[in-house]
GROMACS .gro file of C-alpha atoms in nm:
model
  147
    1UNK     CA    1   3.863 -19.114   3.576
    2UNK     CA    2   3.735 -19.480   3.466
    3UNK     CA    3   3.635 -19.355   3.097
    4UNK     CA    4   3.990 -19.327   3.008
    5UNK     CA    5   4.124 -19.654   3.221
    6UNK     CA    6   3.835 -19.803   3.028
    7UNK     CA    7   3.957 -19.692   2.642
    8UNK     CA    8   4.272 -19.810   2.771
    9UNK     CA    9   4.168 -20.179   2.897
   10UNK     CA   10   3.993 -20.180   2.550
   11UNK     CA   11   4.283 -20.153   2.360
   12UNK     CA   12   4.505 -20.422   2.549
   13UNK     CA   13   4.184 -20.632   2.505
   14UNK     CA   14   4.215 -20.541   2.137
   15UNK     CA   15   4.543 -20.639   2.076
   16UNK     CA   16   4.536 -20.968   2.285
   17UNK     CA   17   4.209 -21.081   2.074
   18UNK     CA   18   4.380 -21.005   1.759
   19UNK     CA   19   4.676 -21.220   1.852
   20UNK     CA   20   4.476 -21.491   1.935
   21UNK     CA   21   4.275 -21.508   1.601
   22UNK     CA   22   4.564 -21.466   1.425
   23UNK     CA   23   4.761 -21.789   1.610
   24UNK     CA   24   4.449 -22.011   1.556
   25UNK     CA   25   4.397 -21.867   1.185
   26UNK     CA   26   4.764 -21.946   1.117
   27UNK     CA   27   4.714 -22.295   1.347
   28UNK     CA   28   4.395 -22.378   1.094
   29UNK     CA   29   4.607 -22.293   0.781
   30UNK     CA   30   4.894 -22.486   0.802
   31UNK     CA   31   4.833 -22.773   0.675
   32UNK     CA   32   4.933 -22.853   0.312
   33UNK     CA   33   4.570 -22.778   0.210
   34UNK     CA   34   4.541 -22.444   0.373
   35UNK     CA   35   4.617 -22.096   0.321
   36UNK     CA   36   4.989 -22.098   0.454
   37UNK     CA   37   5.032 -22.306   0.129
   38UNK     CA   38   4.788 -22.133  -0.093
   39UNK     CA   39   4.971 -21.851  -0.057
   40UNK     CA   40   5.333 -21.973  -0.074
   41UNK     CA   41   5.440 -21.878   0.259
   42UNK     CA   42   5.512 -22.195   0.416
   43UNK     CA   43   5.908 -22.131   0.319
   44UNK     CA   44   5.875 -21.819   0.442
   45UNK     CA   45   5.995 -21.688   0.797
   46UNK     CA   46   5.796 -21.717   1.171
   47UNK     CA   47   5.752 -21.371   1.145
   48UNK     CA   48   5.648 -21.302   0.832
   49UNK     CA   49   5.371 -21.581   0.855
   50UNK     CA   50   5.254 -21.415   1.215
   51UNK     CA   51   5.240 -21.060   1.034
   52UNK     CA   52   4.990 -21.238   0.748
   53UNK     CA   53   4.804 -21.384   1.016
   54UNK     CA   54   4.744 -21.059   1.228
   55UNK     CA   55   4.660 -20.874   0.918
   56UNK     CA   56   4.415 -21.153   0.846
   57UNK     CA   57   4.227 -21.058   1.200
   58UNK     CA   58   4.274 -20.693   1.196
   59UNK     CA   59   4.100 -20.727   0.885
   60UNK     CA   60   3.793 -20.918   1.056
   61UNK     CA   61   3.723 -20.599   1.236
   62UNK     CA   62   3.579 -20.458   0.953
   63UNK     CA   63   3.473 -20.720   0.741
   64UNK     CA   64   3.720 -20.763   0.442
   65UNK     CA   65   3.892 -21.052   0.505
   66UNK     CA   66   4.274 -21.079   0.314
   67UNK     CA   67   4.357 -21.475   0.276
   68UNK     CA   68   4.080 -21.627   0.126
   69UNK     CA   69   3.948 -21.974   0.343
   70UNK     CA   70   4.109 -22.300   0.160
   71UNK     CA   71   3.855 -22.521   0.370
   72UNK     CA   72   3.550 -22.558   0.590
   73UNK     CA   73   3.725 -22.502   0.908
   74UNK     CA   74   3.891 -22.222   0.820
   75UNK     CA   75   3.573 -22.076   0.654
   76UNK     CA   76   3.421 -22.153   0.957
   77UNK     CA   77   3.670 -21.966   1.203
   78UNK     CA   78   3.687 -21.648   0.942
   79UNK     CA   79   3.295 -21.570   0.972
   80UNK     CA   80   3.340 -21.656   1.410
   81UNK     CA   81   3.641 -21.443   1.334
   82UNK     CA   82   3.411 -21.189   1.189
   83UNK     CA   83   3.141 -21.210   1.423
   84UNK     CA   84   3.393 -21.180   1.703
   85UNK     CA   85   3.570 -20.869   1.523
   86UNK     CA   86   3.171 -20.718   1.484
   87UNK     CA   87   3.119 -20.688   1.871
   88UNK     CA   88   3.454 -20.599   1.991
   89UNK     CA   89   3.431 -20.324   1.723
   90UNK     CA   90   3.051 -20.249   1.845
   91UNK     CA   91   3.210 -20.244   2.209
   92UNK     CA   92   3.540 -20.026   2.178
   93UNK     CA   93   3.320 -19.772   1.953
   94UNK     CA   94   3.047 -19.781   2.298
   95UNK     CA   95   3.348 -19.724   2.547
   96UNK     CA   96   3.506 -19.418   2.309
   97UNK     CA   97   3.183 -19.236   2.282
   98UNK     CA   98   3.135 -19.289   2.621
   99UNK     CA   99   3.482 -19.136   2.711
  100UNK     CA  100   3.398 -18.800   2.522
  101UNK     CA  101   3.077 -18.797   2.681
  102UNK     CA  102   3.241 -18.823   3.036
  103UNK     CA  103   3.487 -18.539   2.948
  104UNK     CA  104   3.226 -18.331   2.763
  105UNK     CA  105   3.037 -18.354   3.091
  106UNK     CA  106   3.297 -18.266   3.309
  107UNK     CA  107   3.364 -17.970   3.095
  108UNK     CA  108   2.963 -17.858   3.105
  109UNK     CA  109   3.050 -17.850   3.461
  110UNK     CA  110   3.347 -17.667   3.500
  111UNK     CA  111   3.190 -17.389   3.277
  112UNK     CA  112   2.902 -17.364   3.512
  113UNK     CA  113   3.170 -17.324   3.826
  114UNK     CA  114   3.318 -17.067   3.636
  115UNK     CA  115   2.970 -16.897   3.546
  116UNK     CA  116   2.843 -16.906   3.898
  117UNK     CA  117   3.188 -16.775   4.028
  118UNK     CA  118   3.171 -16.491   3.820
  119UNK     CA  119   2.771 -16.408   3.905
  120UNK     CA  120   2.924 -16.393   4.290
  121UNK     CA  121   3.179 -16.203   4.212
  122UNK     CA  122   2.988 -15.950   4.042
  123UNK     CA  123   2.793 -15.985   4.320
  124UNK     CA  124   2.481 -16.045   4.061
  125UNK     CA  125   2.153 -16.069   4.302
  126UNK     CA  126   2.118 -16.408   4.423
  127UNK     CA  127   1.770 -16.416   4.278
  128UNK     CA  128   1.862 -16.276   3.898
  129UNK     CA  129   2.170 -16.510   3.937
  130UNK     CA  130   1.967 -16.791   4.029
  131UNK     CA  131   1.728 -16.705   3.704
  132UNK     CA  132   2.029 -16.658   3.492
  133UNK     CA  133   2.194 -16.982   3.584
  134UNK     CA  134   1.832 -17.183   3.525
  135UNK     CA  135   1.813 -17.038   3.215
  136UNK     CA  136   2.192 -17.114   3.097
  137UNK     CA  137   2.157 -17.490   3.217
  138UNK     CA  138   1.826 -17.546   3.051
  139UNK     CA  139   1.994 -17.381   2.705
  140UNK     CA  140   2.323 -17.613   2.789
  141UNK     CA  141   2.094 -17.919   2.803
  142UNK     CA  142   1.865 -17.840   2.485
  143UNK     CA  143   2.166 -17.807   2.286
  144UNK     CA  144   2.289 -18.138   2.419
  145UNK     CA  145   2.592 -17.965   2.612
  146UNK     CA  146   2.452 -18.120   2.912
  147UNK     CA  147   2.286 -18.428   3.026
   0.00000   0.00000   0.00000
C-alpha cells in the first residue's frame, strides 16, 4: 500500500514547491522594474498578485511560462524555475506509472488465486493443473500482464 501513500506525498510535495516558486517569483518581481509593475498589478490585491504568481509556476511545469522576465534575476529564477518544474514533473509521472503498475500486479495476482481456486475445485489433476497454470502465467507475462 506505499504506491498510493507515495502519489499522495507527491502531490503535497507538488503543491508546497509551487508555492514556493511562486513567493520568490513574486519576491523577484516586485520591484518597480519587475513584472509586478510590467503588468500593472502592483495596485492590485495580495491575492490576486499570489494567484499570478502560482500560475506563473504551475506554468513552469510544462514549459510555457505566463509573465515574461523584466530582468536577469528573474530570467534567471524562470529557467531554475523550469528546470525545477522538468524533474518534479519527470518524478510525479515515475511515481504514477509506478502506482498502476503496483495495482496491475496485484490484480495479475488475484486472477491467478481465483484460477487456481477454481482448477481445485474442479478438482482438475494436479499435474494438468499445474501445466495449465504454467502455461497461463507464461501467456500473462508475454502480454505484459505480469512481471
Amino acid at each position: 500500500h506505499l504506491a498510493p501513500a507515495g502519489l499522495l506525498f507527491s502531490t503535497v510535495f507538488l503543491m508546497v514547491l509551487v508555492h514556493l516558486l511562486a513567493c520568490t517569483w513574486y519576491a523577484l518581481g516586485s520591484s518597480r522594474t519587475g513584472w509586478v509593475f510590467a503588468m500593472g498589478l502592483q495596485y492590485e490585491p495580495v491575492a490576486q498578485r499570489y494567484l499570478a504568481s502560482a500560475m506563473w509556476s504551475f506554468s513552469q511545469f510544462h514549459g510555457a511560462g505566463l509573465q515574461s522576465a523584466q530582468s536577469l534575476n528573474e530570467a534567471a529564477f524562470s529557467m531554475f524555475a523550469m528546470f525545477i518544474g522538468f524533474l518534479t514533473y519527470a518524478l510525479i509521472l515515475g511515481q504514477a506509472v509506478q502506482t498502476v503498475a503496483h495495482f496491475t500486479a496485484i490484480q495479475g495476482i488475484r486472477e491467478q488465486q481465483v484460477f487456481s481456486r477454481f482448477l481445485s475445485f474442479h478438482r482438475i489433476p494436479k499435474s494438468l493443473a499445474i501445466r495449465t497454470e504454467r502455461y497461463v502465467s507464461s501467456r500473462a507475462k508475454q502480454q505484459g500482464i505480469l512481471a
